[in-house]
mmCIF file of C-alpha atoms in Angstrom:
data_model
loop_
_atom_site.group_PDB
_atom_site.id
_atom_site.type_symbol
_atom_site.label_atom_id
_atom_site.label_comp_id
_atom_site.label_asym_id
_atom_site.label_seq_id
_atom_site.Cartn_x
_atom_site.Cartn_y
_atom_site.Cartn_z
ATOM 1 C CA MET A 1 36.310 95.099 129.459
ATOM 2 C CA LYS A 2 36.569 99.001 129.508
ATOM 3 C CA ILE A 3 38.402 101.144 132.723
ATOM 4 C CA ALA A 4 37.880 104.645 133.401
ATOM 5 C CA ILE A 5 40.455 105.724 135.721
ATOM 6 C CA ALA A 6 39.406 109.093 136.899
ATOM 7 C CA SER A 7 39.953 110.699 140.042
ATOM 8 C CA GLY A 8 37.787 114.308 141.555
ATOM 9 C CA LYS A 9 40.070 116.476 140.974
ATOM 10 C CA GLY A 10 44.203 117.231 138.340
ATOM 11 C CA GLY A 11 47.583 116.428 139.832
ATOM 12 C CA THR A 12 46.271 113.196 141.353
ATOM 13 C CA GLY A 13 48.022 110.626 139.150
ATOM 14 C CA LYS A 14 45.156 109.486 136.505
ATOM 15 C CA THR A 15 47.985 109.218 133.322
ATOM 16 C CA THR A 16 50.580 108.060 135.287
ATOM 17 C CA LEU A 17 48.647 105.424 136.242
ATOM 18 C CA SER A 18 47.218 104.303 132.596
ATOM 19 C CA VAL A 19 49.855 104.331 130.741
ATOM 20 C CA ASN A 20 51.969 103.173 133.247
ATOM 21 C CA LEU A 21 48.535 99.649 134.096
ATOM 22 C CA ALA A 22 48.024 99.969 129.506
ATOM 23 C CA LEU A 23 52.094 99.332 128.763
ATOM 24 C CA TYR A 24 52.176 96.575 131.973
ATOM 25 C CA MET A 25 49.099 94.849 130.463
ATOM 26 C CA GLN A 26 50.446 94.761 126.755
ATOM 27 C CA GLN A 27 53.186 92.685 127.628
ATOM 28 C CA SER A 28 50.898 89.613 127.731
ATOM 29 C CA GLN A 29 48.340 90.950 126.078
ATOM 30 C CA ASP A 30 45.764 93.154 123.286
ATOM 31 C CA VAL A 31 45.653 97.041 125.030
ATOM 32 C CA VAL A 32 43.871 99.580 124.076
ATOM 33 C CA LEU A 33 44.419 102.705 125.943
ATOM 34 C CA CYS A 34 41.983 106.314 125.015
ATOM 35 C CA ASP A 35 43.454 109.828 126.236
ATOM 36 C CA LEU A 36 40.145 111.417 126.677
ATOM 37 C CA ASP A 37 40.866 113.736 128.613
ATOM 38 C CA VAL A 38 40.449 116.040 125.418
ATOM 39 C CA GLU A 39 41.370 119.364 126.585
ATOM 40 C CA GLU A 40 45.191 118.715 127.476
ATOM 41 C CA PRO A 41 45.876 115.519 127.044
ATOM 42 C CA ASP A 42 49.453 114.257 127.901
ATOM 43 C CA ALA A 43 49.248 109.827 127.815
ATOM 44 C CA HIS A 44 51.565 110.519 124.302
ATOM 45 C CA VAL A 45 54.310 112.052 126.517
ATOM 46 C CA PHE A 46 54.907 108.584 127.991
ATOM 47 C CA ILE A 47 54.139 106.370 124.795
ATOM 48 C CA GLY A 48 55.212 107.515 121.752
ATOM 49 C CA GLY A 49 54.618 104.782 119.058
ATOM 50 C CA GLU A 50 54.344 105.272 115.077
ATOM 51 C CA ARG A 51 50.862 106.813 114.218
ATOM 52 C CA ILE A 52 48.764 105.426 112.283
ATOM 53 C CA ALA A 53 46.015 106.491 112.109
ATOM 54 C CA HIS A 54 44.619 110.831 111.765
ATOM 55 C CA GLN A 55 40.610 112.050 111.039
ATOM 56 C CA MET A 56 38.531 115.102 112.491
ATOM 57 C CA VAL A 57 35.972 115.159 114.380
ATOM 58 C CA HIS A 58 33.575 118.107 113.321
ATOM 59 C CA LYS A 59 30.195 119.843 114.575
ATOM 60 C CA VAL A 60 27.160 120.789 113.121
ATOM 61 C CA VAL A 61 25.807 123.843 113.766
ATOM 62 C CA PRO A 62 22.940 126.258 112.215
ATOM 63 C CA GLU A 63 23.594 129.083 108.910
ATOM 64 C CA VAL A 64 20.932 131.507 109.405
ATOM 65 C CA ASN A 65 19.642 131.560 105.140
ATOM 66 C CA GLU A 66 18.557 135.515 105.954
ATOM 67 C CA SER A 67 16.545 135.825 102.906
ATOM 68 C CA ALA A 68 13.960 132.928 103.780
ATOM 69 C CA CYS A 69 14.163 133.958 107.955
ATOM 70 C CA THR A 70 10.771 135.706 108.838
ATOM 71 C CA ALA A 71 12.304 136.169 112.126
ATOM 72 C CA CYS A 72 9.559 134.355 114.067
ATOM 73 C CA GLY A 73 11.770 133.430 117.102
ATOM 74 C CA LEU A 74 10.686 129.764 116.935
ATOM 75 C CA CYS A 75 14.283 127.868 116.765
ATOM 76 C CA ARG A 76 15.120 130.531 120.188
ATOM 77 C CA GLU A 77 11.945 129.034 122.086
ATOM 78 C CA VAL A 78 13.784 125.147 120.661
ATOM 79 C CA CYS A 79 17.180 126.261 121.287
ATOM 80 C CA ALA A 80 17.670 124.161 124.697
ATOM 81 C CA PHE A 81 21.603 125.421 125.239
ATOM 82 C CA HIS A 82 20.842 129.780 124.487
ATOM 83 C CA ALA A 83 22.752 128.691 121.582
ATOM 84 C CA ILE A 84 20.059 131.100 119.210
ATOM 85 C CA THR A 85 18.820 134.606 120.368
ATOM 86 C CA LEU A 86 16.663 137.679 118.251
ATOM 87 C CA ILE A 87 18.056 140.986 118.444
ATOM 88 C CA ALA A 88 16.718 143.645 115.553
ATOM 89 C CA GLY A 89 14.330 140.800 114.070
ATOM 90 C CA ARG A 90 17.843 139.111 113.705
ATOM 91 C CA VAL A 91 18.938 135.128 114.217
ATOM 92 C CA LEU A 92 21.993 135.318 116.015
ATOM 93 C CA VAL A 93 23.995 131.996 116.384
ATOM 94 C CA PHE A 94 26.770 130.843 119.270
ATOM 95 C CA PRO A 95 27.932 128.138 117.678
ATOM 96 C CA GLU A 96 30.516 128.131 121.326
ATOM 97 C CA LEU A 97 26.655 127.357 123.310
ATOM 98 C CA CYS A 98 25.668 124.648 119.897
ATOM 99 C CA HIS A 99 25.387 121.144 120.925
ATOM 100 C CA SER A 100 24.427 119.583 116.991
ATOM 101 C CA CYS A 101 21.267 118.409 118.325
ATOM 102 C CA HIS A 102 19.076 120.041 115.026
ATOM 103 C CA ALA A 103 16.267 120.619 116.915
ATOM 104 C CA CYS A 104 16.103 124.516 115.623
ATOM 105 C CA ILE A 105 16.872 122.989 111.827
ATOM 106 C CA GLU A 106 14.251 120.513 111.719
ATOM 107 C CA LEU A 107 11.363 123.038 113.440
ATOM 108 C CA CYS A 108 12.255 126.372 111.915
ATOM 109 C CA PRO A 109 9.228 126.529 108.892
ATOM 110 C CA GLN A 110 10.497 128.248 107.131
ATOM 111 C CA GLN A 111 13.713 126.068 106.382
ATOM 112 C CA ALA A 112 15.552 129.036 107.201
ATOM 113 C CA LEU A 113 18.633 127.289 108.961
ATOM 114 C CA LEU A 114 21.254 124.859 107.550
ATOM 115 C CA PRO A 115 23.584 122.662 108.797
ATOM 116 C CA ARG A 116 27.343 124.075 108.766
ATOM 117 C CA LYS A 117 29.695 121.757 109.755
ATOM 118 C CA VAL A 118 32.387 122.710 111.803
ATOM 119 C CA GLU A 119 35.943 121.518 113.243
ATOM 120 C CA LEU A 120 35.709 119.964 116.886
ATOM 121 C CA GLY A 121 38.974 118.380 117.906
ATOM 122 C CA GLU A 122 40.787 114.855 115.684
ATOM 123 C CA ILE A 123 41.539 111.018 116.906
ATOM 124 C CA THR A 124 44.706 110.326 116.021
ATOM 125 C CA GLU A 125 45.819 106.021 116.288
ATOM 126 C CA TYR A 126 49.264 105.845 117.778
ATOM 127 C CA ARG A 127 50.666 101.345 117.300
ATOM 128 C CA ARG A 128 53.294 100.638 119.945
ATOM 129 C CA ASP A 129 53.314 97.354 119.927
ATOM 130 C CA ARG A 130 50.657 95.719 121.276
ATOM 131 C CA LEU A 131 49.617 98.634 122.603
ATOM 132 C CA ARG A 132 47.458 100.844 120.220
ATOM 133 C CA PHE A 133 47.339 104.334 121.609
ATOM 134 C CA VAL A 134 44.348 107.098 121.170
ATOM 135 C CA GLU A 135 44.434 110.629 121.815
ATOM 136 C CA ALA A 136 41.097 112.989 120.938
ATOM 137 C CA ARG A 137 42.256 116.395 121.129
ATOM 138 C CA LEU A 138 40.534 119.747 121.287
ATOM 139 C CA LEU A 139 40.680 122.623 118.281
ATOM 140 C CA VAL A 140 41.308 125.114 120.495
ATOM 141 C CA GLY A 141 38.778 127.567 120.586
ATOM 142 C CA GLN A 142 36.185 124.836 121.310
ATOM 143 C CA GLU A 143 34.463 124.133 124.313
ATOM 144 C CA GLN A 144 32.213 120.802 123.723
ATOM 145 C CA ALA A 145 34.390 117.817 125.127
ATOM 146 C CA VAL A 146 31.200 115.520 124.938
ATOM 147 C CA PRO A 147 30.879 115.220 121.693
ATOM 148 C CA LEU A 148 34.009 114.097 120.500
ATOM 149 C CA ILE A 149 35.237 111.911 124.105
ATOM 150 C CA ARG A 150 31.602 110.401 122.409
ATOM 151 C CA GLU A 151 33.369 109.771 118.723
ATOM 152 C CA ALA A 152 36.392 108.769 120.525
ATOM 153 C CA GLN A 153 34.387 105.381 122.386
ATOM 154 C CA ARG A 154 33.344 105.582 119.045
ATOM 155 C CA TYR A 155 35.940 105.135 117.119
ATOM 156 C CA ILE A 156 37.776 102.603 119.173
ATOM 157 C CA ASP A 157 34.771 100.074 119.046
ATOM 158 C CA GLN A 158 34.158 100.192 115.445
ATOM 159 C CA ASN A 159 38.190 100.556 114.511
ATOM 160 C CA ALA A 160 40.435 99.265 117.613
ATOM 161 C CA PRO A 161 38.981 96.656 119.893
ATOM 162 C CA ALA A 162 40.104 94.902 122.166
ATOM 163 C CA SER A 163 39.848 92.582 125.680
ATOM 164 C CA ILE A 164 40.572 95.529 127.399
ATOM 165 C CA VAL A 165 40.080 99.144 126.904
ATOM 166 C CA ILE A 166 41.856 101.676 129.939
ATOM 167 C CA TYR A 167 40.300 105.409 129.332
ATOM 168 C CA ASP A 168 42.669 108.199 131.062
ATOM 169 C CA ALA A 169 39.767 110.287 131.829
ATOM 170 C CA PRO A 170 38.831 114.508 132.438
ATOM 171 C CA PRO A 171 39.551 115.154 136.278
ATOM 172 C CA GLY A 172 36.108 116.747 138.336
ATOM 173 C CA THR A 173 32.884 115.394 138.181
ATOM 174 C CA SER A 174 32.071 117.645 134.909
ATOM 175 C CA CYS A 175 29.627 115.782 131.874
ATOM 176 C CA PRO A 176 33.254 114.853 130.451
ATOM 177 C CA VAL A 177 34.052 112.689 133.229
ATOM 178 C CA VAL A 178 30.048 111.419 133.296
ATOM 179 C CA GLN A 179 30.105 110.872 129.693
ATOM 180 C CA THR A 180 33.778 109.120 129.681
ATOM 181 C CA LEU A 181 32.174 106.445 133.110
ATOM 182 C CA TYR A 182 29.198 105.893 131.424
ATOM 183 C CA ASP A 183 31.152 104.025 128.610
ATOM 184 C CA ALA A 184 32.458 102.230 130.884
ATOM 185 C CA ASP A 185 32.143 98.943 132.797
ATOM 186 C CA TYR A 186 34.238 99.579 135.845
ATOM 187 C CA ALA A 187 36.076 103.011 137.268
ATOM 188 C CA ILE A 188 39.000 103.914 139.125
ATOM 189 C CA LEU A 189 39.367 106.359 141.384
ATOM 190 C CA VAL A 190 42.990 107.998 142.216
ATOM 191 C CA THR A 191 43.690 109.432 144.865
ATOM 192 C CA GLU A 192 45.769 110.762 147.379
ATOM 193 C CA PRO A 193 46.307 110.848 151.407
ATOM 194 C CA THR A 194 45.710 114.771 151.708
ATOM 195 C CA PRO A 195 42.153 116.261 152.962
ATOM 196 C CA PHE A 196 41.406 117.563 149.370
ATOM 197 C CA GLY A 197 41.933 114.257 148.469
ATOM 198 C CA LEU A 198 39.708 112.844 150.455
ATOM 199 C CA HIS A 199 36.746 115.576 149.353
ATOM 200 C CA ASP A 200 37.653 114.884 145.957
ATOM 201 C CA LEU A 201 37.064 111.578 145.872
ATOM 202 C CA GLY A 202 34.372 111.353 148.132
ATOM 203 C CA LEU A 203 32.798 113.070 145.144
ATOM 204 C CA ALA A 204 34.055 111.040 142.318
ATOM 205 C CA ALA A 205 33.026 108.352 144.061
ATOM 206 C CA GLU A 206 28.911 109.813 144.463
ATOM 207 C CA THR A 207 29.577 110.122 140.704
ATOM 208 C CA VAL A 208 30.423 106.830 139.949
ATOM 209 C CA ARG A 209 27.361 105.025 141.565
ATOM 210 C CA LEU A 210 25.332 107.496 140.526
ATOM 211 C CA LEU A 211 25.933 106.182 137.071
ATOM 212 C CA GLY A 212 26.195 103.331 138.707
ATOM 213 C CA LYS A 213 28.981 101.334 137.802
ATOM 214 C CA PRO A 214 31.714 99.462 139.983
ATOM 215 C CA LEU A 215 34.256 100.793 141.412
ATOM 216 C CA GLY A 216 37.558 101.081 143.278
ATOM 217 C CA VAL A 217 40.669 103.450 144.624
ATOM 218 C CA VAL A 218 44.606 103.153 143.880
ATOM 219 C CA ILE A 219 45.812 105.436 146.383
ATOM 220 C CA ASN A 220 48.711 107.511 144.874
ATOM 221 C CA LYS A 221 52.001 109.344 146.472
ATOM 222 C CA ASP A 222 51.398 107.161 149.276
ATOM 223 C CA ASP A 223 53.257 107.617 152.256
ATOM 224 C CA GLY A 224 53.201 104.209 153.497
ATOM 225 C CA ASP A 225 51.288 104.930 156.127
ATOM 226 C CA ASP A 226 47.239 104.407 157.567
ATOM 227 C CA ASN A 227 45.307 107.252 156.400
ATOM 228 C CA ASP A 228 41.913 108.920 155.740
ATOM 229 C CA ILE A 229 41.947 107.286 152.605
ATOM 230 C CA VAL A 230 42.111 103.797 153.502
ATOM 231 C CA ARG A 231 39.675 104.137 156.580
ATOM 232 C CA TRP A 232 37.503 105.881 153.951
ATOM 233 C CA CYS A 233 37.914 102.785 151.647
ATOM 234 C CA GLU A 234 36.421 100.435 154.810
ATOM 235 C CA SER A 235 33.723 102.314 155.707
ATOM 236 C CA GLU A 236 32.609 102.616 152.177
ATOM 237 C CA GLY A 237 33.302 98.744 151.861
ATOM 238 C CA VAL A 238 35.283 99.899 147.992
ATOM 239 C CA PRO A 239 38.674 97.868 147.160
ATOM 240 C CA LEU A 240 41.807 99.236 147.530
ATOM 241 C CA LEU A 241 43.393 97.803 144.775
ATOM 242 C CA ALA A 242 47.005 99.567 144.869
ATOM 243 C CA ARG A 243 49.446 102.189 146.800
ATOM 244 C CA ILE A 244 51.986 103.905 144.972
ATOM 245 C CA PRO A 245 55.189 104.857 146.771
ATOM 246 C CA HIS A 246 55.016 109.179 147.024
ATOM 247 C CA LYS A 247 59.577 109.036 146.237
ATOM 248 C CA ARG A 248 61.129 112.046 144.811
ATOM 249 C CA SER A 249 62.534 109.825 141.574
ATOM 250 C CA LEU A 250 58.703 108.450 140.615
ATOM 251 C CA ALA A 251 58.116 112.345 140.515
ATOM 252 C CA GLY A 252 61.667 112.595 138.149
ATOM 253 C CA LEU A 253 60.993 109.792 136.183
ATOM 254 C CA CYS A 254 58.279 111.490 134.883
ATOM 255 C CA ALA A 255 59.586 114.876 134.975
ATOM 256 C CA GLY A 256 61.193 112.897 132.208
ATOM 257 C CA GLY A 257 58.573 110.974 129.851
ATOM 258 C CA HIS A 258 59.391 108.091 131.745
ATOM 259 C CA THR A 259 57.146 104.669 133.205
ATOM 260 C CA LEU A 260 57.930 103.714 136.737
ATOM 261 C CA PHE A 261 56.717 100.293 136.725
ATOM 262 C CA ASP A 262 59.372 99.133 134.523
ATOM 263 C CA ALA A 263 62.313 100.892 136.753
ATOM 264 C CA ASP A 264 61.271 100.708 141.061
ATOM 265 C CA PRO A 265 59.841 97.623 142.541
ATOM 266 C CA ASP A 266 57.243 99.036 143.949
ATOM 267 C CA VAL A 267 55.606 100.687 141.400
ATOM 268 C CA ALA A 268 55.470 97.078 139.170
ATOM 269 C CA ARG A 269 53.988 95.312 142.176
ATOM 270 C CA ALA A 270 50.701 98.267 142.939
ATOM 271 C CA ILE A 271 50.620 97.912 138.782
ATOM 272 C CA ALA A 272 50.794 94.136 138.772
ATOM 273 C CA ASP A 273 47.830 94.179 141.598
ATOM 274 C CA VAL A 274 46.211 96.343 139.387
ATOM 275 C CA SER A 275 46.035 94.011 136.978
ATOM 276 C CA THR A 276 45.484 91.146 138.730
ATOM 277 C CA ALA A 277 41.885 92.917 140.074
ATOM 278 C CA ILE A 278 41.194 93.871 136.831
ATOM 279 C CA LEU A 279 41.839 90.291 134.491
ATOM 280 C CA SER A 280 40.059 88.792 137.764
ATOM 281 C CA MET A 281 37.554 91.120 137.472
ATOM 282 C CA GLN A 282 37.358 90.257 133.225
ATOM 283 C CA GLU A 283 37.062 86.079 134.622
ATOM 284 C CA GLY A 284 34.321 87.402 136.420
ATOM 285 C CA GLY A 285 35.173 87.698 140.200
ATOM 286 C CA ASP A 286 35.561 90.563 142.537
ATOM 287 C CA ALA A 287 38.407 93.192 142.729
#
């Protein structure tokens, strides 16, 4: 079962939940945690572990053979991402905009566009007890997060199968989040009891529903009072899986790179509730 832990905004505690849930569940079963926040992955700070695999990920961009090119302009016409233009009779390629669809290469009547590999990012796998941790990291200067996320998901399917796979998703509701959710069976949306948290929770929930995925909510930095997030869950019929309390001591632990479920009984109960909900769904029940 693949669980995507997402949110409508950054800073809500996705990585906090992902890391603590993965380490808690690996005590009883094999778990894979994959950090798909490829532009700034940070789950490794809390996981550590022994590095057991590493590979570079490439994308293919067109390279112009000017001696064969007739500047017909067909490549510019077929490029849906405006990665190719024609200036003063010369074809110019913008690799940062290229989505590696190969249309220009395949359709060039002169076969003047040749495939060239460009390093996009890297995938590294670590092991800690029964937990396998996979980190996808975009290289500095690269902008295409989706192909790297897709490749990391494929890597897990081929090399790190487990009964529970947890995706630490990028923040927001843009294309990288959609790709993460597309491969998931269930989405857990992490939010905070603030007006901004509620607003962005609504956006994230709409995205999940458009993809046809079931979802639940975890409130982080919760003050224990009735609030708009609780009322939203009730009105929308969305399960409220857990409430992680707002404590200065927890912030200090996170800042020091420590886990929370083994240091605070309230967090331990919240993580246990989320784990129970996931195992219930895995066995065919409701969250």
